[in-house]
């Protein structure tokens, strides 16, 4: 089990190093330990997914001894952080976030916040991704600020295996009587992306991918439902994408 009071904590995100969510996360992490590092994208990288920058050089901008901005993706940040910036002083745990908006259901496949935690997990460093859900124009960080440290302590005490990251989402408004922590499954929306077609001054069409139009899943334990009900969603995400039932079926088919 990780001793958070003596832990070296690495923080990253996909909203950029100057985003309010990462500043709040650093503030909360410092309630655990004084040994907190921030290595994050220099600009917003929302929707970057688990992508690496391979076709151009990356630059690291050192702001001070423990704050670094990388002109790349969240995955780049963790890779450079662990194998370059912190190679002689590796972190004990990685926190990613706090993302501006939820990372629920299929979001995990697009999310740079999840990707940072995923890269850390691949490199054998325990990782937790944090997101604050909101539905209006203004985001309220209150729920995350109130509950994040207690959730983190409980997770660290419980432990989780290698090859698994933890995805935590905080609701916009707490349920009546207060938000409960509920261990949820990754939900699946009935999805339809809103794509707007426009024309530029030359009459050429262009397309803008807008908000995802969706219906919530029926499963009451799905992360999407948990957040809708005003509770805190904690979902363990496995990096092993193998579908074992189909694996067994195909093995018999090719035997």
Short mmCIF file of C-alpha atoms in Angstrom, two decimals:
data_model
loop_
_atom_site.label_atom_id
_atom_site.label_comp_id
_atom_site.label_asym_id
_atom_site.label_seq_id
_atom_site.Cartn_x
_atom_site.Cartn_y
_atom_site.Cartn_z
CA UNK A 1 0.00 0.00 0.00
CA UNK A 2 1.22 3.51 -0.83
CA UNK A 3 1.92 5.81 2.10
CA UNK A 4 0.47 9.03 0.73
CA UNK A 5 2.12 11.16 3.41
CA UNK A 6 5.53 10.11 2.07
CA UNK A 7 4.56 9.60 -1.56
CA UNK A 8 6.02 11.30 -4.61
CA UNK A 9 2.95 12.32 -6.60
CA UNK A 10 2.96 13.17 -10.32
CA UNK A 11 0.03 15.18 -11.68
CA UNK A 12 -0.99 15.60 -15.30
CA UNK A 13 -4.16 16.33 -17.29
CA UNK A 14 -5.51 17.07 -20.77
CA UNK A 15 -6.93 20.56 -20.17
CA UNK A 16 -3.47 22.10 -20.02
CA UNK A 17 -1.03 23.03 -17.28
CA UNK A 18 -2.82 26.31 -16.47
CA UNK A 19 -6.32 24.83 -16.23
CA UNK A 20 -8.21 25.40 -12.96
CA UNK A 21 -8.78 21.67 -12.48
CA UNK A 22 -5.09 20.80 -12.35
CA UNK A 23 -4.41 23.69 -9.99
CA UNK A 24 -7.10 22.39 -7.64
CA UNK A 25 -5.73 18.84 -7.90
CA UNK A 26 -2.24 20.03 -6.99
CA UNK A 27 -3.65 21.94 -4.03
CA UNK A 28 -5.48 18.83 -2.81
CA UNK A 29 -2.48 16.55 -3.43
CA UNK A 30 -0.33 18.80 -1.26
CA UNK A 31 -2.61 17.94 1.64
CA UNK A 32 -1.15 14.45 1.35
CA UNK A 33 2.48 15.17 0.56
CA UNK A 34 4.95 18.00 -0.08
CA UNK A 35 6.53 15.99 -2.89
CA UNK A 36 4.17 16.89 -5.74
CA UNK A 37 5.25 17.27 -9.37
CA UNK A 38 3.24 18.64 -12.30
CA UNK A 39 4.02 17.61 -15.89
CA UNK A 40 1.19 18.57 -18.21
CA UNK A 41 0.44 19.75 -21.75
CA UNK A 42 1.26 23.37 -22.47
CA UNK A 43 -2.10 23.68 -24.28
CA UNK A 44 -5.47 21.95 -24.05
CA UNK A 45 -5.44 18.39 -25.42
CA UNK A 46 -9.02 17.31 -24.78
CA UNK A 47 -10.02 14.35 -26.92
CA UNK A 48 -6.41 13.43 -27.64
CA UNK A 49 -6.97 9.88 -26.44
CA UNK A 50 -3.96 7.65 -25.89
CA UNK A 51 -1.91 9.27 -28.64
CA UNK A 52 1.85 9.77 -28.86
CA UNK A 53 3.56 12.51 -30.86
CA UNK A 54 5.85 10.70 -33.30
CA UNK A 55 6.33 13.01 -36.30
CA UNK A 56 7.83 16.09 -34.68
CA UNK A 57 10.19 16.80 -31.78
CA UNK A 58 8.76 17.54 -28.36
CA UNK A 59 9.89 20.40 -26.16
CA UNK A 60 9.82 20.51 -22.38
CA UNK A 61 9.44 23.95 -20.77
CA UNK A 62 10.67 23.97 -17.18
CA UNK A 63 8.73 26.44 -15.06
CA UNK A 64 10.46 25.47 -11.82
CA UNK A 65 11.98 22.35 -10.30
CA UNK A 66 8.66 20.51 -10.13
CA UNK A 67 6.52 22.13 -12.81
CA UNK A 68 7.01 21.28 -16.50
CA UNK A 69 4.91 22.06 -19.57
CA UNK A 70 5.18 19.75 -22.60
CA UNK A 71 4.07 20.78 -26.08
CA UNK A 72 2.45 17.41 -26.66
CA UNK A 73 -0.31 15.07 -25.54
CA UNK A 74 -1.06 13.80 -22.04
CA UNK A 75 0.53 10.49 -23.02
CA UNK A 76 3.69 12.35 -24.08
CA UNK A 77 3.72 14.10 -20.71
CA UNK A 78 3.65 10.87 -18.71
CA UNK A 79 6.17 9.13 -20.94
CA UNK A 80 8.62 12.03 -20.78
CA UNK A 81 7.89 12.50 -17.11
CA UNK A 82 8.68 8.95 -16.11
CA UNK A 83 11.50 8.23 -18.54
CA UNK A 84 13.18 11.62 -18.75
CA UNK A 85 12.24 14.33 -16.23
CA UNK A 86 11.71 12.03 -13.23
CA UNK A 87 13.78 9.02 -14.27
CA UNK A 88 16.02 9.36 -11.19
CA UNK A 89 13.14 10.26 -8.85
CA UNK A 90 10.14 8.23 -10.07
CA UNK A 91 6.66 8.90 -8.66
CA UNK A 92 4.80 6.49 -6.42
CA UNK A 93 1.43 7.39 -7.91
CA UNK A 94 -0.01 9.46 -10.77
CA UNK A 95 -3.09 11.68 -10.49
CA UNK A 96 -4.69 12.86 -13.74
CA UNK A 97 -7.19 15.72 -13.84
CA UNK A 98 -9.27 17.18 -12.48
CA UNK A 99 -10.90 17.10 -15.89
CA UNK A 100 -13.36 19.86 -16.80
CA UNK A 101 -16.31 17.59 -17.55
CA UNK A 102 -17.11 13.95 -16.99
CA UNK A 103 -15.26 10.98 -18.44
CA UNK A 104 -18.06 8.45 -18.57
CA UNK A 105 -19.05 5.57 -20.80
CA UNK A 106 -17.34 5.77 -24.19
CA UNK A 107 -15.55 8.97 -23.13
CA UNK A 108 -12.72 6.82 -21.79
CA UNK A 109 -11.68 5.94 -25.35
CA UNK A 110 -11.32 9.62 -26.31
CA UNK A 111 -10.14 11.15 -23.05
CA UNK A 112 -6.64 12.52 -22.64
CA UNK A 113 -7.22 12.51 -18.88
CA UNK A 114 -7.79 8.75 -18.95
CA UNK A 115 -4.88 8.37 -21.37
CA UNK A 116 -2.42 9.93 -18.91
CA UNK A 117 -3.53 7.45 -16.26
CA UNK A 118 -3.38 4.67 -18.83
CA UNK A 119 0.21 5.48 -19.80
CA UNK A 120 1.27 5.52 -16.16
CA UNK A 121 -0.43 2.15 -15.65
CA UNK A 122 1.39 0.70 -18.66
CA UNK A 123 4.65 1.90 -17.07
CA UNK A 124 3.72 0.17 -13.79
CA UNK A 125 2.85 3.28 -11.79
CA UNK A 126 -0.57 3.24 -10.04
CA UNK A 127 -2.85 5.92 -11.46
CA UNK A 128 -6.19 7.59 -10.75
CA UNK A 129 -8.09 9.80 -13.21
CA UNK A 130 -10.40 12.46 -11.74
CA UNK A 131 -13.19 14.29 -13.55
CA UNK A 132 -15.80 16.84 -12.48
CA UNK A 133 -19.05 16.43 -14.40
CA UNK A 134 -21.07 19.51 -15.42
CA UNK A 135 -23.95 20.11 -17.78
CA UNK A 136 -24.33 23.89 -17.96
CA UNK A 137 -22.04 26.73 -18.96
CA UNK A 138 -20.33 27.10 -15.58
CA UNK A 139 -18.48 24.31 -13.81
CA UNK A 140 -18.76 23.85 -10.06
CA UNK A 141 -15.65 22.22 -8.56
CA UNK A 142 -17.20 21.93 -5.09
CA UNK A 143 -17.98 18.22 -5.15
CA UNK A 144 -14.50 17.26 -6.30
CA UNK A 145 -12.88 19.60 -3.80
CA UNK A 146 -14.99 18.20 -0.96
CA UNK A 147 -14.60 14.48 -1.67
CA UNK A 148 -11.44 13.86 -3.70
CA UNK A 149 -9.03 13.27 -0.85
CA UNK A 150 -11.30 10.90 1.06
CA UNK A 151 -11.95 8.90 -2.11
CA UNK A 152 -8.23 8.76 -2.84
CA UNK A 153 -7.34 7.56 0.66
CA UNK A 154 -9.94 4.79 0.47
CA UNK A 155 -8.71 3.69 -2.95
CA UNK A 156 -5.08 3.57 -1.87
CA UNK A 157 -5.96 1.59 1.24
CA UNK A 158 -7.99 -0.89 -0.83
CA UNK A 159 -5.21 -1.17 -3.49
CA UNK A 160 -5.73 -2.40 -7.06
CA UNK A 161 -3.70 -4.68 -9.35
CA UNK A 162 -1.23 -3.81 -12.08
CA UNK A 163 -2.84 -3.28 -15.46
CA UNK A 164 -5.81 -1.45 -13.92
CA UNK A 165 -6.43 2.28 -13.57
CA UNK A 166 -9.14 3.94 -11.50
CA UNK A 167 -11.60 6.35 -13.13
CA UNK A 168 -13.31 8.70 -10.64
CA UNK A 169 -16.14 11.06 -11.64
CA UNK A 170 -17.76 13.62 -9.34
CA UNK A 171 -21.40 14.67 -9.87
CA UNK A 172 -22.44 18.22 -10.63
CA UNK A 173 -24.83 18.27 -7.68
CA UNK A 174 -24.75 15.86 -4.77
CA UNK A 175 -27.72 13.61 -4.11
CA UNK A 176 -30.08 14.61 -1.32
CA UNK A 177 -28.35 13.62 1.88
CA UNK A 178 -24.91 13.77 0.27
CA UNK A 179 -23.06 11.95 -2.47
CA UNK A 180 -22.23 8.30 -1.90
CA UNK A 181 -19.19 6.62 -3.41
CA UNK A 182 -20.42 3.87 -5.72
CA UNK A 183 -18.23 1.38 -7.54
CA UNK A 184 -19.69 1.45 -11.03
CA UNK A 185 -19.31 -0.19 -14.41
CA UNK A 186 -18.37 1.60 -17.60
CA UNK A 187 -21.68 2.57 -19.16
CA UNK A 188 -22.64 2.53 -22.80
CA UNK A 189 -24.73 5.27 -24.33
CA UNK A 190 -26.99 5.01 -27.31
CA UNK A 191 -24.83 7.46 -29.21
CA UNK A 192 -25.33 9.88 -32.02
CA UNK A 193 -22.71 12.57 -32.55
CA UNK A 194 -23.99 16.01 -33.54
CA UNK A 195 -22.11 17.07 -36.66
CA UNK A 196 -22.79 20.54 -38.03
CA UNK A 197 -22.06 21.31 -41.69
CA UNK A 198 -21.11 24.87 -42.63
CA UNK A 199 -19.50 26.62 -45.61
CA UNK A 200 -16.42 28.82 -45.63
CA UNK A 201 -16.27 32.15 -47.58
CA UNK A 202 -15.21 30.23 -50.68
CA UNK A 203 -18.28 28.04 -50.49
CA UNK A 204 -16.33 24.94 -49.45
CA UNK A 205 -18.00 22.76 -46.81
CA UNK A 206 -16.47 22.12 -43.40
CA UNK A 207 -17.71 20.12 -40.44
CA UNK A 208 -17.80 20.74 -36.70
CA UNK A 209 -18.20 17.83 -34.30
CA UNK A 210 -20.46 19.01 -31.51
CA UNK A 211 -21.94 17.56 -28.34
CA UNK A 212 -22.70 13.86 -28.16
CA UNK A 213 -26.42 13.16 -28.33
CA UNK A 214 -27.23 10.15 -26.19
CA UNK A 215 -29.69 8.18 -24.10
CA UNK A 216 -28.47 6.85 -20.77
CA UNK A 217 -28.07 3.09 -20.22
CA UNK A 218 -30.68 1.21 -18.21
CA UNK A 219 -28.13 -0.35 -15.84
CA UNK A 220 -28.43 1.59 -12.52
CA UNK A 221 -24.80 0.74 -11.69
CA UNK A 222 -23.40 2.22 -14.90
CA UNK A 223 -21.17 5.25 -14.35
CA UNK A 224 -23.51 7.49 -16.34
CA UNK A 225 -26.45 6.60 -14.10
CA UNK A 226 -24.44 6.97 -10.89
CA UNK A 227 -23.48 10.54 -11.82
CA UNK A 228 -27.05 11.37 -12.85
CA UNK A 229 -28.20 10.26 -9.38
CA UNK A 230 -25.77 12.65 -7.67
CA UNK A 231 -23.28 10.05 -6.47
CA UNK A 232 -19.54 9.64 -7.01
CA UNK A 233 -18.61 7.09 -9.65
CA UNK A 234 -15.49 4.93 -9.15
CA UNK A 235 -14.76 2.58 -12.05
CA UNK A 236 -11.77 0.24 -12.33
CA UNK A 237 -10.62 0.17 -15.96
CA UNK A 238 -8.60 -2.80 -17.21
CA UNK A 239 -5.98 -2.32 -19.91
CA UNK A 240 -6.52 -5.90 -21.05
CA UNK A 241 -9.05 -5.48 -23.86
CA UNK A 242 -9.31 -9.22 -24.51
CA UNK A 243 -12.87 -10.54 -24.57
CA UNK A 244 -12.31 -13.94 -22.99
CA UNK A 245 -15.65 -15.51 -23.89
CA UNK A 246 -15.03 -14.80 -27.58
CA UNK A 247 -11.39 -15.85 -27.17
CA UNK A 248 -12.56 -19.28 -25.96
CA UNK A 249 -15.11 -19.57 -28.74
CA UNK A 250 -12.59 -18.67 -31.46
CA UNK A 251 -9.99 -21.00 -30.00
CA UNK A 252 -12.44 -23.87 -30.44
CA UNK A 253 -13.28 -22.69 -33.96
CA UNK A 254 -9.65 -22.79 -35.07
CA UNK A 255 -8.69 -25.99 -33.28
#
